[in-house]
PDB file of C-alpha atoms and ligand atoms in Angstrom:
ATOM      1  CA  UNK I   1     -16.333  55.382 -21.681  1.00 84.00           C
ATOM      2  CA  UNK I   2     -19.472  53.817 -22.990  1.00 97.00           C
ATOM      3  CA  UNK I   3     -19.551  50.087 -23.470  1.00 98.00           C
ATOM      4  CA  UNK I   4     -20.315  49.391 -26.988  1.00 98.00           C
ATOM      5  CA  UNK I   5     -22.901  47.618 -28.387  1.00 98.00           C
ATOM      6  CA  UNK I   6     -23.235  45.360 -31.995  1.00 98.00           C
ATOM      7  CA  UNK I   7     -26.471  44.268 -32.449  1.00 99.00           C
ATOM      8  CA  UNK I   8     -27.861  42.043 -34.933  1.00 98.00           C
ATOM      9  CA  UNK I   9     -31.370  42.398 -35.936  1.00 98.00           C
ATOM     10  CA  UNK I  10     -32.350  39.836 -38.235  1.00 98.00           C
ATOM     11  CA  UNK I  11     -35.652  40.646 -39.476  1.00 98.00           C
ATOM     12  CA  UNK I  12     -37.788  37.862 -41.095  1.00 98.00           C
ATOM     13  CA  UNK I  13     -34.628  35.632 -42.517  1.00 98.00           C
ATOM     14  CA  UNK I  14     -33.517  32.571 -41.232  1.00 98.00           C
ATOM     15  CA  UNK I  15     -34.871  28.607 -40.200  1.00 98.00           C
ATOM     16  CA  UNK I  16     -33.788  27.267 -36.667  1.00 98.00           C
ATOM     17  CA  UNK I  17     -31.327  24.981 -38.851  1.00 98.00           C
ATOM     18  CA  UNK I  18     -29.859  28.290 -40.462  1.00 98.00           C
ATOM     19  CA  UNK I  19     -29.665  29.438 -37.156  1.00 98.00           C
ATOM     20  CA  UNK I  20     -27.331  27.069 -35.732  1.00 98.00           C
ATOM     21  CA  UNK I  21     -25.281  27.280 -38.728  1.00 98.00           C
ATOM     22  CA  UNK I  22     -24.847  31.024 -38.394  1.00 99.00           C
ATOM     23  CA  UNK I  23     -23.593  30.397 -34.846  1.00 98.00           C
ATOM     24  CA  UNK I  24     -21.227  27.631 -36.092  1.00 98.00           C
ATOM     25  CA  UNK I  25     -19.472  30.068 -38.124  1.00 98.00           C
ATOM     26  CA  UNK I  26     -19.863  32.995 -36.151  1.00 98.00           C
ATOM     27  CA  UNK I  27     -18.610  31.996 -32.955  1.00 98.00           C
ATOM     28  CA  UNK I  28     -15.247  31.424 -33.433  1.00 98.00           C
ATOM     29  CA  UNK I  29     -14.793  34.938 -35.487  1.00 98.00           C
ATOM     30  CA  UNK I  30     -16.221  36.804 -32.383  1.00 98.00           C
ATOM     31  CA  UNK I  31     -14.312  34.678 -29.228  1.00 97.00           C
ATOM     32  CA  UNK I  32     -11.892  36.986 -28.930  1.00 97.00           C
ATOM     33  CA  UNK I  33     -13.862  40.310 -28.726  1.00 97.00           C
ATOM     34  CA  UNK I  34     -14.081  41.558 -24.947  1.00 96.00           C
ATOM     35  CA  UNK I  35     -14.388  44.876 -25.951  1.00 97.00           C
ATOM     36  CA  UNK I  36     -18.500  45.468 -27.119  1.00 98.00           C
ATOM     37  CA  UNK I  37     -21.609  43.445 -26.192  1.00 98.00           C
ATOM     38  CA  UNK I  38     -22.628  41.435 -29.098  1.00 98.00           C
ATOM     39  CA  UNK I  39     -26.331  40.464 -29.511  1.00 99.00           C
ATOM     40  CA  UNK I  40     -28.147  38.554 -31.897  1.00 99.00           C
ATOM     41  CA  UNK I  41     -32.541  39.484 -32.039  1.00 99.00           C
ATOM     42  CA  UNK I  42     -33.813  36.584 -34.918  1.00 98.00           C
ATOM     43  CA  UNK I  43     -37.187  35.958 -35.453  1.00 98.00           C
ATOM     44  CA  UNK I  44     -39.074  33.847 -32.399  1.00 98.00           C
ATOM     45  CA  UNK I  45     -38.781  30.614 -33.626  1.00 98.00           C
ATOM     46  CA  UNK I  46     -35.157  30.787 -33.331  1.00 98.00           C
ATOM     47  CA  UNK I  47     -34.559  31.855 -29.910  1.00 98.00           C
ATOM     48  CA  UNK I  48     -33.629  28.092 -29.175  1.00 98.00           C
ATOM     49  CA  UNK I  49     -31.530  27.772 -31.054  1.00 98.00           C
ATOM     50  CA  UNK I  50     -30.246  30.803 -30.711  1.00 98.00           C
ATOM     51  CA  UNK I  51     -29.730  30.195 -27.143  1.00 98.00           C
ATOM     52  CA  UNK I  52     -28.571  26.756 -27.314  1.00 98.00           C
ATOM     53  CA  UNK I  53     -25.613  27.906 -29.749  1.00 98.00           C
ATOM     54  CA  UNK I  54     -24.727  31.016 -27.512  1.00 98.00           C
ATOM     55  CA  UNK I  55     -24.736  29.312 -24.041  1.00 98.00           C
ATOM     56  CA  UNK I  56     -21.512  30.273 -21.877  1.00 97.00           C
ATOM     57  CA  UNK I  57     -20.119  32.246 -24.980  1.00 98.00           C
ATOM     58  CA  UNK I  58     -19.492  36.721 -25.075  1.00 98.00           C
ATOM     59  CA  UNK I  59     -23.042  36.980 -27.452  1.00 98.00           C
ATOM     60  CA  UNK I  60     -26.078  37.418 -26.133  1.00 98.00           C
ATOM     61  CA  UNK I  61     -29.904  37.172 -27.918  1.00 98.00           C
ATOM     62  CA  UNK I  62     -32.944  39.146 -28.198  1.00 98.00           C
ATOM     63  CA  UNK I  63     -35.983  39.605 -29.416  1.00 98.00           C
ATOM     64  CA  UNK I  64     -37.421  41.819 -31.876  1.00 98.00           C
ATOM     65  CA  UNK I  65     -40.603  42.719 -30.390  1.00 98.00           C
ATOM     66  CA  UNK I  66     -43.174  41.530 -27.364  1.00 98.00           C
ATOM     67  CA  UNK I  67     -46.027  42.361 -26.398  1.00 98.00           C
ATOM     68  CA  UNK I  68     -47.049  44.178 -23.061  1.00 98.00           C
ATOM     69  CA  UNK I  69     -49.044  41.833 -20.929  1.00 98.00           C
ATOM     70  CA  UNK I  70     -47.566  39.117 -18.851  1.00 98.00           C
ATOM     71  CA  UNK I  71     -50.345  36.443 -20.442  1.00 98.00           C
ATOM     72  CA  UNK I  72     -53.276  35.973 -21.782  1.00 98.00           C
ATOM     73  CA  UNK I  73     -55.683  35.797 -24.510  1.00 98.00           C
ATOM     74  CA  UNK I  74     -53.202  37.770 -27.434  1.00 98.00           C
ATOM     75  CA  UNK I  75     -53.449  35.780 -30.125  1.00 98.00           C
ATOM     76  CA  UNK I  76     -49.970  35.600 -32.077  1.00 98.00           C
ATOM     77  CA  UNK I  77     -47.839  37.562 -29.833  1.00 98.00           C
ATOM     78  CA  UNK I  78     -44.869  36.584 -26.911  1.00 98.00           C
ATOM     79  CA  UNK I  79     -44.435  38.311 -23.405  1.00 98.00           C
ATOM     80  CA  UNK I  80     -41.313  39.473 -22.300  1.00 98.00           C
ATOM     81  CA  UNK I  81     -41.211  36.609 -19.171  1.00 98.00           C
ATOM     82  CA  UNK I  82     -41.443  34.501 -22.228  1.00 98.00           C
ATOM     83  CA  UNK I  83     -38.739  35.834 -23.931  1.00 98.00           C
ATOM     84  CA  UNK I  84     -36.705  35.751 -20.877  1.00 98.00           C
ATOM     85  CA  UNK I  85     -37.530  32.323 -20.153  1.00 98.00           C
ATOM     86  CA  UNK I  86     -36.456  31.757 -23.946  1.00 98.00           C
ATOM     87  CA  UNK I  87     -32.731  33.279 -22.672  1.00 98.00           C
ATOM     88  CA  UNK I  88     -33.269  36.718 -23.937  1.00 98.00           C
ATOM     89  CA  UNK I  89     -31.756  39.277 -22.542  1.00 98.00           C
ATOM     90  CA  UNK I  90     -32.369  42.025 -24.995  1.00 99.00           C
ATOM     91  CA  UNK I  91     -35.592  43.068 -27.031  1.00 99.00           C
ATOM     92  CA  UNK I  92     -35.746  45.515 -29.424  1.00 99.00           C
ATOM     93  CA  UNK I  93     -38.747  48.287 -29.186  1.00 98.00           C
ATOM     94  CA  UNK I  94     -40.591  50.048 -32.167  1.00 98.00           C
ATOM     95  CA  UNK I  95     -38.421  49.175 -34.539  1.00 98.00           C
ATOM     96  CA  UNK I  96     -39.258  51.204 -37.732  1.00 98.00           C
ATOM     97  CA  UNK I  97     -40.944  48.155 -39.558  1.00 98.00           C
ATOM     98  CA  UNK I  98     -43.109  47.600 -36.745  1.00 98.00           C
ATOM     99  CA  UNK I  99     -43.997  51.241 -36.515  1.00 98.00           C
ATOM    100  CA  UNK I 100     -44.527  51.676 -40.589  1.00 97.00           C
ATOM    101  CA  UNK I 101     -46.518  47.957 -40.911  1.00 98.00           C
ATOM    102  CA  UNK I 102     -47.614  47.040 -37.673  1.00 98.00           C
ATOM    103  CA  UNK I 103     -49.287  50.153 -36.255  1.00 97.00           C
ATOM    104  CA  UNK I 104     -46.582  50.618 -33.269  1.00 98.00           C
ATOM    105  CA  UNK I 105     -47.215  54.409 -31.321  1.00 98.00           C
ATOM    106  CA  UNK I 106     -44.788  56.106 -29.002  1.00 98.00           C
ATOM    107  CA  UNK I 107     -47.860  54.835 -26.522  1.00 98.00           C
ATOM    108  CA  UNK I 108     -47.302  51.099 -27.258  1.00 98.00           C
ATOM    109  CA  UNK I 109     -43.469  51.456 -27.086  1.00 98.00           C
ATOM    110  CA  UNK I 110     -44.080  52.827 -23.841  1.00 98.00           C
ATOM    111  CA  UNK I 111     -46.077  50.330 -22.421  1.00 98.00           C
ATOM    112  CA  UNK I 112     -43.551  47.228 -24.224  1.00 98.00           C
ATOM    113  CA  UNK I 113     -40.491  49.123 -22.580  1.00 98.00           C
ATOM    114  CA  UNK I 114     -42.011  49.101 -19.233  1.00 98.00           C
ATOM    115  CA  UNK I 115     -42.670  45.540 -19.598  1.00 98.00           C
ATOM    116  CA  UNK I 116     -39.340  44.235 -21.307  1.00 98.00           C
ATOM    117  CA  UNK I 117     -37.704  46.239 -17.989  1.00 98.00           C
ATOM    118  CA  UNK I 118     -40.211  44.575 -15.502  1.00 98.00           C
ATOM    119  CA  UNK I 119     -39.170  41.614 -16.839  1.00 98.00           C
ATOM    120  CA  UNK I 120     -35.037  42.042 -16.813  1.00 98.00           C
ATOM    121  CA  UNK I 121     -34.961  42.436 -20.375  1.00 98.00           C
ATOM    122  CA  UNK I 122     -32.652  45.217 -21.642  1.00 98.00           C
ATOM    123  CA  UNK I 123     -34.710  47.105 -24.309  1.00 98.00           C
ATOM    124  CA  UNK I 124     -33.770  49.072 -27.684  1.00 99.00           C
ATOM    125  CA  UNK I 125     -35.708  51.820 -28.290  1.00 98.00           C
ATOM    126  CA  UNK I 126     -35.244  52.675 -31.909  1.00 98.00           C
ATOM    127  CA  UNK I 127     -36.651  56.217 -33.009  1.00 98.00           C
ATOM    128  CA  UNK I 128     -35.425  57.776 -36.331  1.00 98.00           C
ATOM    129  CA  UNK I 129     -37.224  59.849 -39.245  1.00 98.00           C
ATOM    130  CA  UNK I 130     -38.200  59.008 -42.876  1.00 96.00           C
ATOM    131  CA  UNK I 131     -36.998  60.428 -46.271  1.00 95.00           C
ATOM    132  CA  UNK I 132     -39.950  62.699 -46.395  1.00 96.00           C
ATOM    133  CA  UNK I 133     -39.380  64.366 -43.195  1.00 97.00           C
ATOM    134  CA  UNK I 134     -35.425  64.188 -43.061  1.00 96.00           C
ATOM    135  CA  UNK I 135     -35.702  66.345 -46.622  1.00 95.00           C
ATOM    136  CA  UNK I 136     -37.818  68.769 -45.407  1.00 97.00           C
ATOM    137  CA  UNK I 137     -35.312  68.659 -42.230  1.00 96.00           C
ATOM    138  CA  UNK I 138     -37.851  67.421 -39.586  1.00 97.00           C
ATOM    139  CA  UNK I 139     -35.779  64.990 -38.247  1.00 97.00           C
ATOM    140  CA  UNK I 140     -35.149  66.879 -35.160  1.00 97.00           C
ATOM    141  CA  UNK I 141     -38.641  67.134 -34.437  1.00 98.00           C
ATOM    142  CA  UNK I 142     -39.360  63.294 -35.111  1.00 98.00           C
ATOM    143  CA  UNK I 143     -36.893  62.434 -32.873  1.00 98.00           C
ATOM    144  CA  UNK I 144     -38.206  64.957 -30.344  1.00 98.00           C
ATOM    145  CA  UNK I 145     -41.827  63.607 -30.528  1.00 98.00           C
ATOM    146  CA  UNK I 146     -40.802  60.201 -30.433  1.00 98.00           C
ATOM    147  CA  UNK I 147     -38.578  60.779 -27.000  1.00 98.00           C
ATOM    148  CA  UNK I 148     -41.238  62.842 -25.480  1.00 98.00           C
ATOM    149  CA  UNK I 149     -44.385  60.824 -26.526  1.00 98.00           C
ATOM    150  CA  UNK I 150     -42.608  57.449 -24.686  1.00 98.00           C
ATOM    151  CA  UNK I 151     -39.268  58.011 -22.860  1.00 98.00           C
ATOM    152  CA  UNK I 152     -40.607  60.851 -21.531  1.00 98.00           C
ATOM    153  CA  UNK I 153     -42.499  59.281 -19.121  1.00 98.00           C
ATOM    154  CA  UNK I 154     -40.574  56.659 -18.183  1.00 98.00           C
ATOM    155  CA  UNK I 155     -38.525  57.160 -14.336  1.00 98.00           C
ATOM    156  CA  UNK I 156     -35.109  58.001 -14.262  1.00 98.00           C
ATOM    157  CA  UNK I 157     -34.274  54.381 -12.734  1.00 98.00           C
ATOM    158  CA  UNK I 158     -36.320  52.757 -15.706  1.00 98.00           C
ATOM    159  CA  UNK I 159     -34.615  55.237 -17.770  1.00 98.00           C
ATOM    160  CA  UNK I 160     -31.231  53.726 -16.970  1.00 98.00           C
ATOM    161  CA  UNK I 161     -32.253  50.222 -18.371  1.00 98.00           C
ATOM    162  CA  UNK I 162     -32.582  51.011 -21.957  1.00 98.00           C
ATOM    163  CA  UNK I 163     -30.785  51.683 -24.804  1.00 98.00           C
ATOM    164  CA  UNK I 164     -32.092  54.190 -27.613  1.00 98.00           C
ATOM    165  CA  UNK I 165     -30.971  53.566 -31.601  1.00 98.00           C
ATOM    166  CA  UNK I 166     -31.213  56.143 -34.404  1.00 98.00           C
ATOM    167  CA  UNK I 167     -32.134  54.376 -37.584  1.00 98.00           C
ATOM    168  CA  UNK I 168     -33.314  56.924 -39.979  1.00 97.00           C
ATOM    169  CA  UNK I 169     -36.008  55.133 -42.370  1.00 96.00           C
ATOM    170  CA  UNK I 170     -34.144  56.745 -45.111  1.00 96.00           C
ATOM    171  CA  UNK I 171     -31.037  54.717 -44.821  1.00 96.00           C
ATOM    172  CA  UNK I 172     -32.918  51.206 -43.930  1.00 94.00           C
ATOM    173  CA  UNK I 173     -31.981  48.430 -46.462  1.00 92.00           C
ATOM    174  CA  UNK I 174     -31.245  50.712 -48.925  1.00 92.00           C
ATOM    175  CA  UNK I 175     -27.626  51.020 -48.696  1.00 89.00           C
ATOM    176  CA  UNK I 176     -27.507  54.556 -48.410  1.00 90.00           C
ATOM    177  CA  UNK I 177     -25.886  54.781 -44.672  1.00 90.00           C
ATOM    178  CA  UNK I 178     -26.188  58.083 -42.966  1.00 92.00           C
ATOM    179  CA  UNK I 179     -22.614  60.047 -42.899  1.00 95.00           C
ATOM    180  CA  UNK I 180     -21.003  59.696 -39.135  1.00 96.00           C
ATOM    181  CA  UNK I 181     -21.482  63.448 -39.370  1.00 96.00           C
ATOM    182  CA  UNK I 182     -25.591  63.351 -39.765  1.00 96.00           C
ATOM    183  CA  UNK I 183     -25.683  60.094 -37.143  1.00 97.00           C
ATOM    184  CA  UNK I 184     -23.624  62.011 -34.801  1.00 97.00           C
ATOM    185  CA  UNK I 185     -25.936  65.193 -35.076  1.00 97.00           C
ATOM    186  CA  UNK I 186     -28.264  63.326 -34.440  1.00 98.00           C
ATOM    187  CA  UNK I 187     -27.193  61.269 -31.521  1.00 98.00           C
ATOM    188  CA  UNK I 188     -26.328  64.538 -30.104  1.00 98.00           C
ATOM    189  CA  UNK I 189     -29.662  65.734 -30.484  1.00 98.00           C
ATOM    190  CA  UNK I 190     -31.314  62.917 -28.673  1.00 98.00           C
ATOM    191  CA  UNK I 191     -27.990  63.075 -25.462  1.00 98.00           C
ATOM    192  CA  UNK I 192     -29.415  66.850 -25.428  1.00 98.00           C
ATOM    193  CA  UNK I 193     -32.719  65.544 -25.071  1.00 98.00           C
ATOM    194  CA  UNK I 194     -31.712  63.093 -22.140  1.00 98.00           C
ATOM    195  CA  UNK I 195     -29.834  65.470 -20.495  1.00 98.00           C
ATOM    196  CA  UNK I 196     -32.402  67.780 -20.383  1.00 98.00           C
ATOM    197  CA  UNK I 197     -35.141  64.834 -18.718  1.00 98.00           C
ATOM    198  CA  UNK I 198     -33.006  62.878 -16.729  1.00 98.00           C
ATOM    199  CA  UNK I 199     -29.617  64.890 -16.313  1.00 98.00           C
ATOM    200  CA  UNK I 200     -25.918  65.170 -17.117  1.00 98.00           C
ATOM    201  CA  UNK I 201     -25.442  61.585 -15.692  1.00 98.00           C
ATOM    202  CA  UNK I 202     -28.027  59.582 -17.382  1.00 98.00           C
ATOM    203  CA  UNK I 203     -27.013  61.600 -20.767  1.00 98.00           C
ATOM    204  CA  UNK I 204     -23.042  60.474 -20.232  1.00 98.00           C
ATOM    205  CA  UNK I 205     -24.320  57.120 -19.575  1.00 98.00           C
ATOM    206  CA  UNK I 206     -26.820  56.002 -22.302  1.00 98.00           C
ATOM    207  CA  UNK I 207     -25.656  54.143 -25.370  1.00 98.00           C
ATOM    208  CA  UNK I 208     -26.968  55.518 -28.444  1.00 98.00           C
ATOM    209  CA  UNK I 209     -26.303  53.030 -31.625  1.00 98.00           C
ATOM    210  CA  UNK I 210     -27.182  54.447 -35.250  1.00 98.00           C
ATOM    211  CA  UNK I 211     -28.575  51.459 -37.283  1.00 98.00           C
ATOM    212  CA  UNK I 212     -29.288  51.739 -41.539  1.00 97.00           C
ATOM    213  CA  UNK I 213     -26.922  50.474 -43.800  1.00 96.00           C
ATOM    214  CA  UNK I 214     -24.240  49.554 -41.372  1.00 97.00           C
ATOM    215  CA  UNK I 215     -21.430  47.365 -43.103  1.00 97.00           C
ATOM    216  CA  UNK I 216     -17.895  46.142 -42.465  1.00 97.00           C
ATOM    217  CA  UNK I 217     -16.671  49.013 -44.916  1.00 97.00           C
ATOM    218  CA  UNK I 218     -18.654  51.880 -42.648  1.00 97.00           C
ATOM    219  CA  UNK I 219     -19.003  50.832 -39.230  1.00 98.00           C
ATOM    220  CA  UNK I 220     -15.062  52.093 -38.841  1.00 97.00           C
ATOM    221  CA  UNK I 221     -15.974  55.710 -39.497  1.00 97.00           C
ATOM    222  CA  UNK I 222     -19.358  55.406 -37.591  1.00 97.00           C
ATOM    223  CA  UNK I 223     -17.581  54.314 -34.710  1.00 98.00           C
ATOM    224  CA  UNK I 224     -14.771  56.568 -34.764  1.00 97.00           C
ATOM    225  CA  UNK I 225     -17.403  59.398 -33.514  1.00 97.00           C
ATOM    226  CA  UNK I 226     -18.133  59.475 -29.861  1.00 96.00           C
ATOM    227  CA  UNK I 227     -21.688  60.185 -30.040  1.00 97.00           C
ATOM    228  CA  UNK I 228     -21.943  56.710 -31.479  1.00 98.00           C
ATOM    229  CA  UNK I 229     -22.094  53.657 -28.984  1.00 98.00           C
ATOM    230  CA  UNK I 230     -23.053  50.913 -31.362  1.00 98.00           C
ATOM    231  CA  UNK I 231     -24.544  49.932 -34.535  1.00 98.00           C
ATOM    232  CA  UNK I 232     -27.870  48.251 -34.742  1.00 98.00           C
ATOM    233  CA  UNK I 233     -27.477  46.254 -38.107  1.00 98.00           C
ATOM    234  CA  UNK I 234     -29.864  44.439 -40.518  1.00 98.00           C
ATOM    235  CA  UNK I 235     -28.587  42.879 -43.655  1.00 98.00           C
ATOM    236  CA  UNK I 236     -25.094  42.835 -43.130  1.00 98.00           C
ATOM    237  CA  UNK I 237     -26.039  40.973 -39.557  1.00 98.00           C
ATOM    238  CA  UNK I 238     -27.239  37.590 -41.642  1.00 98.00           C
ATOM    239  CA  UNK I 239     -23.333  36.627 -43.269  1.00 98.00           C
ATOM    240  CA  UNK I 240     -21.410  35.539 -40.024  1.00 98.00           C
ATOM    241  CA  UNK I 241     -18.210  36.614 -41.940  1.00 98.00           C
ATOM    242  CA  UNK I 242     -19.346  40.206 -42.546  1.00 98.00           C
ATOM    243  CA  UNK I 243     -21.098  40.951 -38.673  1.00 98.00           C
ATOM    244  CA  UNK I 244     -17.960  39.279 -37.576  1.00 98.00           C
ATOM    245  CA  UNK I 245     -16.231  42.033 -39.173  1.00 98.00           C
ATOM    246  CA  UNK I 246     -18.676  44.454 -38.197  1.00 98.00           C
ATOM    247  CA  UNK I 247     -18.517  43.428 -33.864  1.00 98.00           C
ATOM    248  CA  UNK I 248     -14.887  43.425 -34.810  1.00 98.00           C
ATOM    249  CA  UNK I 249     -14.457  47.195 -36.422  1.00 95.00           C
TER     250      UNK I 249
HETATM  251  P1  PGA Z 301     -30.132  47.447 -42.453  1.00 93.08           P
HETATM  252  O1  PGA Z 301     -31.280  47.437 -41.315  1.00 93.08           O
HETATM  253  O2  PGA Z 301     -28.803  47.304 -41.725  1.00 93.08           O
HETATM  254  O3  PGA Z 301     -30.442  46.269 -43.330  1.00 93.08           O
HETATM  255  O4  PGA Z 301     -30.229  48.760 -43.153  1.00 93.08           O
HETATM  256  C1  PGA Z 301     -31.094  48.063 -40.061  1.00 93.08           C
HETATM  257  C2  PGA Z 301     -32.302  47.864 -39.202  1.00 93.08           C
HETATM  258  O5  PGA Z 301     -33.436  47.920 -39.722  1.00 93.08           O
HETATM  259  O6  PGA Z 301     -32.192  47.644 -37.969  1.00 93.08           O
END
């Protein structure tokens, strides 16, 4: 049995005040859940707070992005020893945004994975296709070029330390979640792949999350297929109430 996981990826919303707010509310709505890891990635500026709110408590924070290099002269961007030393634990890695606006390659995911896991973090590889290419049914060869081109190379122990999410552009803030059946194709797609590069073991083991559109009202039947570990979730992860009801499915 995988462990799962509800994340909460909070884009570009929230003040450090709004941040301790959310955790106000949110905390007492999620004490009693044992049964999933529950993390929180807001924007830098709130990991502070973030981590003040969340010490000794079941939810754990993480960033959205870093950048490769321990240090230096990289104007505007945050290591993963910093985001460690901030009390991440999690980062996610080329999320769809940052691939779409910010130029992000399977090459840099590569090279921020290997970092995040040099530095303890516990990264989420997101990988999914757009509209364009899941009409013209690409989306197995998306996924295929975005394992190879960066998981690929990484070793079977680095392997182990990260956690992939499907998140097809398509169904990104637009309300239109995939069906469990299409996520779980999918998700079965990318095991296949993983138990084809790193074996039967490291396939069984890896949590695979399907983030777009996830709300209290879907994350039931998402969850009720057993290719899916998890939901990586956007809007819906803002409202303490309706994540709450989300980490609680
Ligand atoms: P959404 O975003 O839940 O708002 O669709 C998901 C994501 O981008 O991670």
């Amino acid at each position: 049995m995988r462990r799962p996981i509800l994340a909460g990826n909070w884009k570009m919303y929230k003040t450090p005040l709004e941040t301790t707010a959310f955790f106000e509310k949110f905390r007492p709505l999620v004490a009693d859940a044992t049964h999933a890891d529950i993390v929180i990635c807001p924007p830098f500026v709130n990991l502070p707070a973030a981590a003040d709110a969340t010490r000794g408590t079941n939810i754990e924070v993480g960033g959205q992005n870093l950048y490769w290099a321990n240090e230096g002269a990289y104007t505007g961007e945050v290591s993963a020893g910093m985001l460690r030393a901030a009390g991440c634990q999690w980062v996610i890695v080329a999320h769809s945004e940052r691939r779409e606006y910010f130029g992000e390659t399977e090459e840099t995911a590569f090279k921020k994975l290997c970092a995040a896991l040099d530095a303890g973090l516990k990264p989420i590889y997101c990988v999914g296709e757009r509209l364009h290419e899941h009409e013209s049914n690409q989306t197995h060869e998306v996924l295929g070029r975005q394992l190879r081109g960066c998981v690929g190379y990484l070793t079977p122990e680095q392997f182990r330390g990260i956690t992939v999410a499907y998140e097809p552009v398509w169904a990104i803030g637009t309300g239109k979640v995939a069906t469990p059946e299409i996520a779980s194709a999918a998700h079965s797609f990318i095991r296949d792949y993983i138990r084809r590069q790193f074996g039967a073991g490291a396939a069984e083991a890896c949590r695979i999350l399907y983030g777009g559109s996830v709300k209290a009202d879907n994350i039931g039947g998402l969850m009720a297929e057993d290719q899916i570990d998890g939901a990586l979730v956007g809007g819906a992860s803002l409202d303490p109430v309706s994540f709450a009801s989300i980490v609680n499915f």
